[in-house]
Coordinates of C-alpha atoms and ligand atoms in Angstrom, one line a residue:
M1 CA 0.8 -31.8 17.4
I2 CA -0.7 -28.8 15.7
K3 CA 1.8 -26.1 14.9
R4 CA 1.0 -22.5 15.5
F5 CA 2.3 -19.5 13.5
Y6 CA 2.5 -15.8 14.1
I7 CA 3.0 -13.2 11.3
E8 CA 4.0 -9.6 11.8
T9 CA 3.6 -7.3 8.8
Y10 CA 5.5 -4.2 8.0
G11 CA 5.4 -1.9 4.9
C12 CA 2.7 -1.5 2.3
Q13 CA -0.7 -3.1 1.7
M14 CA 0.9 -5.6 -0.7
N15 CA 2.7 -7.0 2.3
E16 CA -0.6 -7.2 4.2
Y17 CA -2.0 -9.2 1.3
D18 CA 1.1 -11.4 1.1
S19 CA 0.8 -12.1 4.9
E20 CA -2.8 -13.2 4.3
L21 CA -1.5 -15.4 1.5
L22 CA 1.1 -17.0 3.7
A23 CA -1.5 -17.5 6.5
G24 CA -3.8 -19.2 3.9
I25 CA -1.0 -21.6 2.8
L26 CA -0.2 -22.5 6.4
M27 CA -3.8 -22.9 7.5
D28 CA -4.6 -25.0 4.5
K29 CA -2.1 -27.5 5.8
G30 CA -3.5 -27.5 9.3
Y31 CA -1.3 -24.9 11.0
E32 CA -3.2 -22.5 13.4
S33 CA -2.8 -18.8 14.0
A34 CA -1.3 -17.9 17.4
P35 CA -2.3 -14.7 19.1
S36 CA 1.3 -13.7 20.1
P37 CA 4.9 -14.7 19.1
E38 CA 5.4 -16.3 22.5
E39 CA 2.7 -18.8 21.7
A40 CA 3.9 -19.6 18.2
D41 CA 6.1 -22.4 16.8
I42 CA 6.8 -20.3 13.7
I43 CA 7.3 -16.6 13.7
L44 CA 7.4 -14.7 10.4
L45 CA 8.3 -11.0 9.9
N46 CA 7.0 -9.8 6.5
T47 CA 9.3 -6.9 5.9
C48 CA 9.9 -3.7 4.0
S49 CA 13.0 -2.2 2.5
V50 CA 11.7 1.0 0.9
R51 CA 13.6 3.2 3.3
E52 CA 16.5 2.5 5.6
H53 CA 14.5 3.2 8.6
A54 CA 12.1 0.4 7.7
E55 CA 15.0 -2.1 7.7
Q56 CA 16.3 -0.7 11.0
K57 CA 12.9 -1.4 12.6
I58 CA 13.1 -5.1 11.6
H59 CA 16.7 -5.4 12.8
S60 CA 15.6 -4.2 16.3
R61 CA 12.5 -6.4 16.2
L62 CA 14.6 -9.4 15.4
G63 CA 16.8 -8.5 18.4
E64 CA 13.8 -8.4 20.6
L65 CA 12.6 -11.8 19.3
K66 CA 15.9 -13.6 19.8
Y67 CA 15.1 -14.6 23.3
L68 CA 12.2 -16.8 22.0
K69 CA 14.7 -18.6 19.8
D70 CA 17.1 -19.0 22.8
K71 CA 14.2 -20.4 24.9
D72 CA 13.1 -22.9 22.3
P73 CA 15.6 -23.5 19.5
A74 CA 13.0 -25.7 17.7
R75 CA 10.9 -22.7 17.1
K76 CA 11.4 -21.2 13.6
L77 CA 12.1 -17.6 13.0
G78 CA 11.6 -16.4 9.4
V79 CA 12.2 -13.1 7.6
V80 CA 10.1 -12.8 4.5
G81 CA 9.3 -10.1 1.9
C82 CA 11.4 -7.2 0.6
M83 CA 14.1 -7.1 3.2
A84 CA 14.7 -10.9 2.9
Q85 CA 15.0 -10.4 -0.9
N86 CA 17.3 -7.3 -0.4
L87 CA 19.7 -8.8 2.2
K88 CA 19.5 -12.5 1.4
E89 CA 22.2 -14.5 3.4
G90 CA 23.7 -11.1 4.4
L91 CA 21.0 -11.0 7.1
L92 CA 22.6 -13.9 8.8
E93 CA 25.8 -12.0 9.5
S94 CA 24.2 -10.0 12.2
K95 CA 21.2 -12.3 12.9
P96 CA 22.6 -15.9 12.7
Y97 CA 19.6 -17.1 14.7
V98 CA 17.2 -16.5 11.8
D99 CA 16.1 -19.8 10.3
L100 CA 14.2 -18.8 7.1
I101 CA 14.8 -16.1 4.5
L102 CA 12.1 -16.0 1.9
G103 CA 11.7 -13.5 -0.9
P104 CA 8.3 -12.3 -2.2
D105 CA 8.2 -14.8 -5.0
S106 CA 9.0 -17.9 -2.8
Y107 CA 5.9 -18.2 -0.6
R108 CA 4.6 -21.3 -2.3
N109 CA 7.7 -23.2 -1.0
I110 CA 7.2 -22.2 2.6
L111 CA 5.8 -25.6 3.7
E112 CA 8.8 -27.6 2.4
H113 CA 11.2 -25.1 3.9
L114 CA 9.5 -25.4 7.3
D115 CA 10.0 -29.2 7.1
S116 CA 13.7 -28.8 6.2
T117 CA 16.3 -29.9 8.7
D118 CA 18.9 -27.5 7.3
A119 CA 20.3 -24.9 9.7
H120 CA 19.1 -22.1 7.4
T121 CA 17.0 -21.8 4.4
I122 CA 17.4 -19.0 1.9
D123 CA 15.0 -18.9 -1.0
T124 CA 15.1 -15.6 -2.9
K125 CA 14.6 -16.5 -6.5
L126 CA 12.5 -13.9 -8.3
S127 CA 10.0 -15.2 -10.8
K128 CA 8.7 -13.7 -14.1
F129 CA 5.4 -15.5 -13.7
E130 CA 4.4 -16.0 -10.0
V131 CA 1.1 -14.3 -9.3
Y132 CA 0.0 -16.9 -6.7
D133 CA -3.0 -18.0 -8.7
G134 CA -5.0 -20.8 -7.2
L135 CA -4.2 -19.8 -3.6
F136 CA -6.7 -18.1 -1.4
P137 CA -5.5 -15.7 1.3
A138 CA -6.8 -16.1 4.9
R139 CA -8.1 -12.6 5.3
K140 CA -8.5 -10.7 8.6
E141 CA -12.2 -10.2 9.2
G142 CA -13.6 -6.9 8.3
I143 CA -15.0 -4.8 5.5
N144 CA -12.2 -4.7 3.0
A145 CA -10.6 -7.5 1.1
W146 CA -7.2 -6.7 -0.5
I147 CA -6.8 -8.4 -3.9
S148 CA -3.4 -8.4 -5.6
I149 CA -3.9 -8.0 -9.4
M150 CA -0.3 -7.6 -10.5
R151 CA 3.1 -7.9 -8.9
G152 CA 6.5 -6.3 -9.5
C153 CA 7.5 -3.1 -11.2
N154 CA 9.2 -2.1 -14.5
K155 CA 9.3 1.6 -13.9
F156 CA 12.7 1.9 -12.2
C157 CA 12.3 5.2 -10.5
S158 CA 15.9 6.0 -9.6
Y159 CA 15.3 6.1 -5.8
C160 CA 13.3 2.9 -5.5
I161 CA 14.4 -0.5 -4.4
V162 CA 11.1 -2.2 -5.3
P163 CA 12.1 -3.4 -8.8
Y164 CA 15.0 -5.2 -7.1
T165 CA 13.0 -6.7 -4.3
R166 CA 9.8 -7.6 -6.2
G167 CA 11.1 -8.2 -9.7
R168 CA 9.4 -7.5 -13.0
E169 CA 5.7 -6.7 -13.7
R170 CA 3.3 -9.6 -14.2
S171 CA -0.5 -9.6 -14.0
R172 CA -3.2 -12.1 -13.0
S173 CA -6.0 -13.0 -15.4
I174 CA -9.3 -11.1 -15.1
E175 CA -11.1 -14.5 -14.4
S176 CA -8.9 -15.3 -11.5
I177 CA -9.3 -11.8 -10.0
V178 CA -13.1 -11.9 -10.4
N179 CA -13.2 -15.4 -8.8
E180 CA -11.2 -14.1 -5.8
A181 CA -13.6 -11.1 -5.5
K182 CA -16.6 -13.4 -5.6
R183 CA -15.2 -15.7 -2.9
S184 CA -14.4 -12.6 -0.8
V185 CA -18.0 -11.4 -1.1
N186 CA -19.3 -14.8 -0.2
L187 CA -17.2 -14.6 3.0
G188 CA -18.8 -11.3 3.9
F189 CA -16.4 -8.6 2.5
V190 CA -18.2 -5.7 0.9
E191 CA -15.3 -3.6 -0.3
I192 CA -12.4 -4.7 -2.4
T193 CA -9.1 -2.9 -2.9
L194 CA -7.1 -3.9 -5.9
L195 CA -3.4 -3.9 -5.3
G196 CA -0.2 -3.6 -7.3
Q197 CA 3.1 -1.8 -7.3
N198 CA 1.7 0.0 -10.4
V199 CA -1.9 -1.1 -10.3
N200 CA -2.9 0.6 -13.6
S201 CA 0.0 -1.0 -15.5
Y202 CA -2.2 -4.1 -15.3
D203 CA -1.9 -6.0 -18.5
H204 CA -3.0 -9.6 -18.9
E205 CA -2.8 -10.8 -22.5
G206 CA -3.7 -7.3 -23.7
K207 CA -6.5 -6.8 -21.3
R208 CA -5.9 -3.6 -19.4
F209 CA -6.9 -2.0 -16.1
P210 CA -10.2 -0.3 -17.2
E211 CA -11.5 -3.6 -18.6
L212 CA -10.7 -5.4 -15.3
L213 CA -12.5 -2.7 -13.3
I214 CA -15.6 -3.1 -15.5
A215 CA -15.6 -6.8 -15.0
L216 CA -15.5 -6.4 -11.2
T217 CA -18.5 -4.0 -11.3
N218 CA -20.5 -7.0 -12.3
V219 CA -19.7 -9.0 -9.2
Q220 CA -22.9 -9.1 -7.1
G221 CA -22.5 -7.9 -3.5
I222 CA -19.5 -5.6 -3.8
R223 CA -20.4 -2.2 -2.5
R224 CA -17.2 -0.4 -3.2
I225 CA -14.1 -0.9 -5.4
R226 CA -10.8 0.8 -4.7
Y227 CA -7.3 0.4 -6.0
T228 CA -3.8 1.5 -5.1
S229 CA -1.4 2.8 -6.3
P230 CA -1.5 4.0 -9.9
H231 CA 1.4 5.6 -11.7
P232 CA 0.6 9.0 -13.3
Q233 CA 2.0 7.7 -16.6
D234 CA -0.8 5.2 -16.9
V235 CA -3.7 7.3 -15.8
D236 CA -5.8 8.3 -18.9
E237 CA -9.2 9.5 -20.0
E238 CA -10.4 5.9 -20.5
L239 CA -9.8 5.2 -16.8
M240 CA -11.6 8.4 -15.7
K241 CA -14.5 7.6 -18.0
V242 CA -14.9 4.2 -16.2
H243 CA -14.7 6.0 -12.8
A244 CA -17.5 8.4 -14.0
D245 CA -19.6 5.6 -15.5
Y246 CA -19.5 3.4 -12.4
K247 CA -19.8 6.0 -9.7
P248 CA -20.3 5.5 -6.8
L249 CA -19.4 1.7 -7.0
I250 CA -15.9 2.6 -8.0
A251 CA -14.9 5.0 -5.3
N252 CA -14.0 8.6 -6.2
H253 CA -10.5 8.5 -4.7
I254 CA -7.2 8.3 -6.5
H255 CA -3.8 8.1 -4.9
L256 CA -1.5 9.8 -7.4
P257 CA 2.1 9.8 -6.3
L258 CA 3.8 13.1 -7.2
Q259 CA 7.2 12.5 -5.6
S260 CA 8.4 16.0 -6.6
G261 CA 7.1 19.1 -8.4
S262 CA 10.4 20.0 -10.0
D263 CA 11.0 19.0 -13.6
A264 CA 14.7 18.6 -12.9
V265 CA 14.2 16.4 -9.9
L266 CA 11.4 14.4 -11.7
K267 CA 13.8 13.8 -14.5
A268 CA 16.6 12.6 -12.2
M269 CA 14.0 10.4 -10.5
N270 CA 13.1 8.9 -13.8
R271 CA 9.4 9.7 -13.2
T272 CA 8.5 10.1 -16.9
Y273 CA 6.3 13.2 -16.4
T274 CA 6.8 16.9 -15.9
Q275 CA 5.0 19.2 -13.5
S276 CA 2.9 20.5 -16.4
H277 CA 1.9 17.0 -17.5
Y278 CA 0.9 16.1 -13.9
L279 CA -1.1 19.3 -13.4
K280 CA -2.9 18.6 -16.7
L281 CA -3.7 15.1 -15.6
V282 CA -5.2 16.5 -12.4
D283 CA -7.4 18.9 -14.5
M284 CA -8.5 16.0 -16.6
I285 CA -9.4 13.9 -13.5
R286 CA -11.4 16.8 -12.1
K287 CA -13.2 17.4 -15.4
Y288 CA -14.6 13.9 -15.2
L289 CA -14.9 13.7 -11.4
P290 CA -15.1 17.2 -9.8
D291 CA -15.3 15.6 -6.3
M292 CA -12.5 13.1 -6.7
G293 CA -10.4 12.8 -3.5
I294 CA -6.8 13.1 -4.6
T295 CA -3.9 12.0 -2.3
T296 CA -0.2 11.6 -2.9
D297 CA 3.3 10.6 -2.0
I298 CA 6.1 13.2 -1.8
I299 CA 9.8 12.8 -1.2
V300 CA 12.0 15.7 0.0
G301 CA 15.8 15.9 -0.2
F302 CA 16.4 13.8 -3.4
P303 CA 20.0 14.4 -4.4
G304 CA 20.4 17.7 -6.1
E305 CA 17.1 19.1 -4.9
T306 CA 17.6 22.8 -4.5
E307 CA 15.4 25.2 -2.5
A308 CA 13.9 26.3 -5.8
D309 CA 13.1 22.7 -6.7
F310 CA 11.4 22.3 -3.3
R311 CA 9.4 25.4 -4.0
E312 CA 8.1 23.8 -7.1
T313 CA 6.8 20.9 -5.0
L314 CA 5.0 23.4 -2.8
H315 CA 3.6 25.0 -5.9
V316 CA 2.1 21.7 -7.1
M317 CA 0.6 21.1 -3.6
N318 CA -0.9 24.6 -3.7
S319 CA -2.4 23.9 -7.2
V320 CA -3.8 20.5 -6.5
R321 CA -4.7 20.9 -2.8
Y322 CA -4.4 17.2 -1.9
D323 CA -6.7 15.6 0.6
S324 CA -3.7 14.0 2.3
A325 CA -0.1 13.2 1.5
F326 CA 2.4 10.6 2.7
T327 CA 5.6 12.6 3.0
F328 CA 9.1 11.1 3.2
K329 CA 12.7 12.2 3.5
Y330 CA 14.8 10.6 0.7
S331 CA 16.6 7.5 1.9
P332 CA 19.4 6.2 -0.3
R333 CA 18.8 2.5 -1.2
P334 CA 21.4 0.0 -2.5
Y335 CA 21.3 -1.0 -6.2
T336 CA 19.2 2.0 -7.2
K337 CA 20.5 4.6 -9.6
A338 CA 20.3 7.4 -7.1
W339 CA 22.5 5.5 -4.6
D340 CA 25.7 7.1 -5.8
M341 CA 24.2 10.4 -7.0
E342 CA 26.2 13.4 -5.7
D343 CA 24.9 16.6 -4.3
K344 CA 23.3 15.0 -1.3
V345 CA 20.9 17.2 0.7
S346 CA 21.8 17.4 4.4
E347 CA 19.6 15.7 7.0
S348 CA 18.8 19.0 8.7
E349 CA 17.7 20.5 5.3
K350 CA 15.6 17.5 4.7
S351 CA 13.9 17.9 8.1
L352 CA 13.2 21.6 7.4
R353 CA 11.6 20.9 4.1
L354 CA 9.6 18.0 5.5
T355 CA 8.2 20.2 8.3
E356 CA 7.2 22.9 5.8
L357 CA 5.5 20.4 3.6
I358 CA 3.6 18.7 6.4
R359 CA 2.4 22.1 7.6
L360 CA 1.1 23.0 4.2
Q361 CA -0.6 19.7 3.8
K362 CA -2.3 19.9 7.2
K363 CA -3.8 23.2 6.1
H364 CA -5.0 21.8 2.8
T365 CA -6.4 18.7 4.5
L366 CA -8.4 20.8 6.9
E367 CA -9.6 23.2 4.2
N368 CA -10.8 20.3 2.0
Y369 CA -12.5 18.5 4.8
R370 CA -14.2 21.8 5.8
N371 CA -15.4 22.2 2.2
L372 CA -17.4 19.1 2.7
I373 CA -19.6 20.7 5.5
G374 CA -23.2 20.8 4.3
K375 CA -22.6 18.2 1.6
E376 CA -24.3 14.8 1.5
V377 CA -21.9 11.9 1.2
E378 CA -22.2 8.1 1.0
I379 CA -20.5 6.3 4.0
L380 CA -19.6 2.7 4.2
V381 CA -20.1 1.9 7.9
E382 CA -17.1 0.0 9.3
A383 CA -17.1 -0.6 13.0
P384 CA -17.8 1.0 16.4
S385 CA -15.4 3.9 17.0
K386 CA -12.5 3.2 19.4
R387 CA -13.1 6.4 21.2
D388 CA -16.7 5.9 22.0
P389 CA -18.6 2.6 21.6
N390 CA -21.9 4.6 21.1
E391 CA -20.4 5.9 17.9
M392 CA -19.7 4.1 14.6
K393 CA -17.0 5.0 12.1
G394 CA -17.0 4.7 8.4
R395 CA -15.4 6.0 5.3
T396 CA -16.7 8.3 2.5
A397 CA -16.1 7.2 -1.1
C398 CA -13.2 9.7 -1.2
N399 CA -11.7 7.8 1.7
K400 CA -12.3 10.2 4.6
I401 CA -13.1 8.9 8.0
T402 CA -16.4 10.0 9.5
V403 CA -17.9 9.2 12.9
F404 CA -21.6 9.4 13.9
P405 CA -24.0 8.1 16.6
A406 CA -24.3 4.4 16.2
G407 CA -28.1 4.5 16.1
A408 CA -29.4 1.5 14.1
Y409 CA -26.4 1.4 11.8
Q410 CA -24.6 -1.9 11.2
A411 CA -21.1 -2.5 9.9
K412 CA -21.2 -2.9 6.1
D413 CA -24.3 -0.6 5.6
L414 CA -24.0 2.0 2.9
V415 CA -25.7 5.2 4.3
K416 CA -26.2 8.8 3.1
R417 CA -25.4 11.5 5.7
T418 CA -24.6 15.2 5.6
I419 CA -21.3 16.4 6.9
T420 CA -21.7 18.9 9.8
D421 CA -18.1 19.4 11.0
A422 CA -14.5 18.6 10.3
Q423 CA -11.8 18.4 13.0
G424 CA -8.3 17.1 12.2
I425 CA -8.8 14.2 9.9
T426 CA -12.3 13.3 11.1
L427 CA -15.6 14.3 9.7
F428 CA -18.9 14.5 11.7
S429 CA -22.3 14.1 10.1
R430 CA -26.0 14.0 10.5
P431 CA -28.6 11.9 8.7
Ligands
5AD501 N1 13.3 7.2 0.0 C1 12.2 7.8 0.5 N2 11.0 7.5 0.1 C2 10.8 6.5 -0.8 N3 9.8 6.0 -1.4 C3 10.2 5.0 -2.3 N4 11.5 4.9 -2.2 C4 12.0 5.8 -1.4 C5 13.3 6.2 -0.9 N5 14.4 5.6 -1.4 C6 8.4 6.5 -1.2 C7 7.8 6.9 -2.5 C8 6.8 5.9 -2.8 C9 6.4 5.4 -1.4 C10 5.8 4.1 -1.3 O1 7.6 5.4 -0.7 O2 7.1 8.2 -2.2 O3 5.6 6.3 -3.5
SF4_502 FE1 8.1 -1.8 1.3 FE2 7.9 -1.4 -1.3 FE3 8.4 -3.8 -0.4 FE4 6.0 -2.6 -0.1 S1 6.9 -3.2 -2.0 S2 7.1 -3.8 1.4 S3 6.6 -0.5 0.3 S4 9.7 -2.1 -0.3

């Protein structure tokens, strides 16, 4: 009998990629994808541990799915990814009905674990080498193919659990990445997004990120190349020259996590740059690419963050004027250096800071979007808009969503249109 699997993905794009990788491994062996957990013989949750809230969500989801195990004990329920790596067998204390616990470097072993007759299987060995070469993900249909180019992280920001859940940095060869890009194009994908915990720390036998980008610009059929997320420490002039030389094929968007604008907090976070370094970096980026869309991640309420420190973050936001920002309240994570730092910021103070930050960002987002009115942009058409089937939606190179009358446009077309209006985070345009 054919077995059916269902994978639910939480967390970052790297997890999206890994879920496609797992689906690829299973489908290669004849498993089929099920449309719902109820119809699946194997249910996998691909999980995130980056904040406590992310883990709480999985705990309650597991609680919800328990009835499916009760109904059919032969069905396998697996937790994979960062939370599996973080909690290991500890997960069984509260969720003894979980069959399979697989860390991010153990996916190759999933088939043998599924065949195992043991009550529980826990495989959370991290690897210095695993980059899943030779496997091809079963991608969801669409425009964009995620391609993982490196895994793990050596930066050890003091708040971050990722180095503990995903292990040390390792990169794939340019050849293997280019091959995956070519295969994706042959399957109809027109955009690729290169992924890594620190995508621009890419280093395969001395070949660095700019070289990889140039190699990918030679792949016929790719209309747009994106990547996420770079670390400010590894963004340099060479990278910006490549952006400028291969515009618009390499999209003019950079996600540049700030985390904090205060030198004292940045130091305690082990971020390796100061406010002034960061602002100079932004100037350098804009010197090469004046219309670069810049987005960021910011944490409020890191231990010891004073009101004055927080003002420094607002100062950087006012100087850079980001297109958008992912904003988070600091969440203490086990194993990390910040876990036992004193001088915790209260929840209510964190909430106040977060609200202020979000308000400022909304203002900048709208201003930046309005600044595009009257400008001609290149849009990669994605799909009919959910709101109105007579409209299509697409993205500008700087990653902003635009909607427009469907007309004769098809998904995957690259079209030039002029922005006419901006509302919220949506742009409107005319030919
Ligand atoms: N608490 C809050 N936010 C965090 N991030 C990472 N670790 C934590 C934490 N402990 C945020 C950072 C990172 C993004 C992916 O998640 O901003 O860039
Ligand atoms: Fe979450 Fe980080 Fe793991 Fe991605 S790498 S799933 S963001 S903990």
